[in-house]
Amino acid sequence: MSYTLAAICGVVAAVLLDLVVLRTRLVLRAVFWATYPIIVGFQLLSNGILTGRDIVRYDPAAIIGLRIAYAPVEDLLFGFALVLCTLSVWVWLGRRGVQRTPVAGTGDWLLAWLRHRQRRRSSDHR
């Protein structure tokens, strides 16, 4: 399977997951398309660095050859599929009550130490 075909399959699978399986319908929302260019900008930046410096190379026989900021256009397709799948699952879980309100954890040892120190100071001043 070529990189191009795999990228197209990834996009089709992501859209089907969004529209049919999870029914989040993010691709039908204007807010998704209004914010997606932000993601594409950073994707082009990171892909441009990786492919422009030959850190990542592609077999010319596996891609169609169209490049944007040094990266094959197929990378944008894979990025779209990844972002759409992640957001679709996130929204789907949120609709099912998985952590409906943000809850902070207990924090790390530094926060625990600062809380303990603050409690001790407030009890010393009484």
Short mmCIF file of C-alpha atoms in Angstrom, two decimals:
data_model
loop_
_atom_site.label_atom_id
_atom_site.label_comp_id
_atom_site.label_asym_id
_atom_site.label_seq_id
_atom_site.Cartn_x
_atom_site.Cartn_y
_atom_site.Cartn_z
CA MET A 1 0.00 0.00 0.00
CA SER A 2 1.39 3.39 -0.92
CA TYR A 3 1.69 6.25 1.54
CA THR A 4 -0.92 8.14 -0.46
CA LEU A 5 -3.45 5.31 -0.27
CA ALA A 6 -2.81 4.84 3.45
CA ALA A 7 -3.36 8.58 4.06
CA ILE A 8 -6.64 8.55 2.13
CA CYS A 9 -7.81 5.47 4.04
CA GLY A 10 -6.93 7.25 7.29
CA VAL A 11 -9.04 10.27 6.39
CA VAL A 12 -12.00 8.11 5.32
CA ALA A 13 -11.78 6.09 8.54
CA ALA A 14 -11.60 9.24 10.67
CA VAL A 15 -14.60 10.83 8.96
CA LEU A 16 -16.60 7.60 9.31
CA LEU A 17 -15.67 7.42 12.99
CA ASP A 18 -16.82 11.01 13.46
CA LEU A 19 -20.05 10.83 11.47
CA VAL A 20 -21.23 7.23 11.73
CA VAL A 21 -19.64 5.45 14.67
CA LEU A 22 -19.38 8.11 17.38
CA ARG A 23 -21.86 10.55 15.80
CA THR A 24 -20.02 13.60 17.10
CA ARG A 25 -20.28 15.29 13.68
CA LEU A 26 -17.31 17.57 14.26
CA VAL A 27 -16.62 17.87 10.52
CA LEU A 28 -20.04 19.48 10.09
CA ARG A 29 -19.28 22.27 12.59
CA ALA A 30 -17.95 25.66 11.57
CA VAL A 31 -15.87 25.93 14.75
CA PHE A 32 -13.89 22.83 13.75
CA TRP A 33 -12.98 24.29 10.37
CA ALA A 34 -12.34 27.74 11.84
CA THR A 35 -9.76 26.40 14.30
CA TYR A 36 -8.21 23.69 12.15
CA PRO A 37 -5.86 26.11 10.32
CA ILE A 38 -4.05 26.68 13.63
CA ILE A 39 -3.25 22.98 13.78
CA VAL A 40 -2.22 22.89 10.12
CA GLY A 41 0.15 25.79 10.68
CA PHE A 42 2.03 23.99 13.43
CA GLN A 43 1.94 20.74 11.50
CA LEU A 44 3.54 22.43 8.49
CA LEU A 45 6.17 23.99 10.72
CA SER A 46 7.16 20.68 12.35
CA ASN A 47 6.94 18.71 9.09
CA GLY A 48 8.96 21.40 7.32
CA ILE A 49 11.74 21.10 9.88
CA LEU A 50 11.77 17.30 9.83
CA THR A 51 11.66 16.87 6.06
CA GLY A 52 13.58 20.03 5.15
CA ARG A 53 16.58 18.85 7.17
CA ASP A 54 16.33 15.29 5.84
CA ILE A 55 15.54 13.89 9.27
CA VAL A 56 12.56 12.17 7.66
CA ARG A 57 12.69 11.06 4.01
CA TYR A 58 9.99 9.60 1.81
CA ASP A 59 10.28 7.15 -1.04
CA PRO A 60 9.26 9.14 -4.13
CA ALA A 61 7.46 6.06 -5.47
CA ALA A 62 5.16 5.96 -2.43
CA ILE A 63 3.91 9.58 -2.56
CA ILE A 64 2.28 11.70 -5.24
CA GLY A 65 5.11 14.24 -5.04
CA LEU A 66 3.15 17.38 -4.11
CA ARG A 67 4.88 19.01 -1.14
CA ILE A 68 3.93 21.87 1.15
CA ALA A 69 6.74 23.32 3.28
CA TYR A 70 8.97 20.38 2.28
CA ALA A 71 6.48 17.79 3.57
CA PRO A 72 4.38 15.55 1.32
CA VAL A 73 0.73 16.52 1.15
CA GLU A 74 -0.08 13.06 2.51
CA ASP A 75 1.26 14.20 5.90
CA LEU A 76 -1.54 16.76 6.07
CA LEU A 77 -4.05 14.00 5.45
CA PHE A 78 -2.61 11.86 8.24
CA GLY A 79 -2.56 14.88 10.56
CA PHE A 80 -6.20 15.59 9.80
CA ALA A 81 -7.17 11.99 10.56
CA LEU A 82 -5.23 12.03 13.83
CA VAL A 83 -6.73 15.30 15.04
CA LEU A 84 -10.27 14.37 14.00
CA CYS A 85 -10.10 10.96 15.71
CA THR A 86 -8.71 12.45 18.90
CA LEU A 87 -11.30 15.22 19.08
CA SER A 88 -14.16 12.88 18.17
CA VAL A 89 -13.27 10.46 20.97
CA TRP A 90 -12.82 13.37 23.40
CA VAL A 91 -16.28 14.79 22.60
CA TRP A 92 -17.86 11.33 22.66
CA LEU A 93 -16.42 10.59 26.10
CA GLY A 94 -17.51 13.99 27.37
CA ARG A 95 -21.07 13.35 26.27
CA ARG A 96 -21.07 10.12 28.25
CA GLY A 97 -20.14 11.81 31.49
CA VAL A 98 -16.49 10.89 31.61
CA GLN A 99 -15.19 13.71 33.82
CA ARG A 100 -17.87 16.26 32.92
CA THR A 101 -16.19 18.93 35.07
CA PRO A 102 -12.45 19.47 35.21
CA VAL A 103 -10.94 18.08 38.36
CA ALA A 104 -7.42 18.89 39.38
CA GLY A 105 -5.28 16.12 40.77
CA THR A 106 -3.56 16.21 44.10
CA GLY A 107 -0.43 17.56 42.46
CA ASP A 108 3.14 16.55 42.91
CA TRP A 109 5.38 16.55 45.98
CA LEU A 110 6.18 20.25 45.66
CA LEU A 111 2.52 21.27 45.84
CA ALA A 112 1.96 18.95 48.79
CA TRP A 113 4.97 20.46 50.58
CA LEU A 114 3.76 24.03 49.90
CA ARG A 115 0.26 23.20 51.18
CA HIS A 116 1.71 21.60 54.31
CA ARG A 117 3.95 24.61 54.91
CA GLN A 118 1.05 27.03 54.43
CA ARG A 119 -1.13 25.07 56.88
CA ARG A 120 1.68 25.06 59.43
CA ARG A 121 2.19 28.83 59.09
CA SER A 122 -1.51 29.56 59.47
CA SER A 123 -1.72 27.38 62.61
CA ASP A 124 1.39 29.10 64.09
CA HIS A 125 -0.19 32.55 63.71
CA ARG A 126 -3.33 31.66 65.68
#
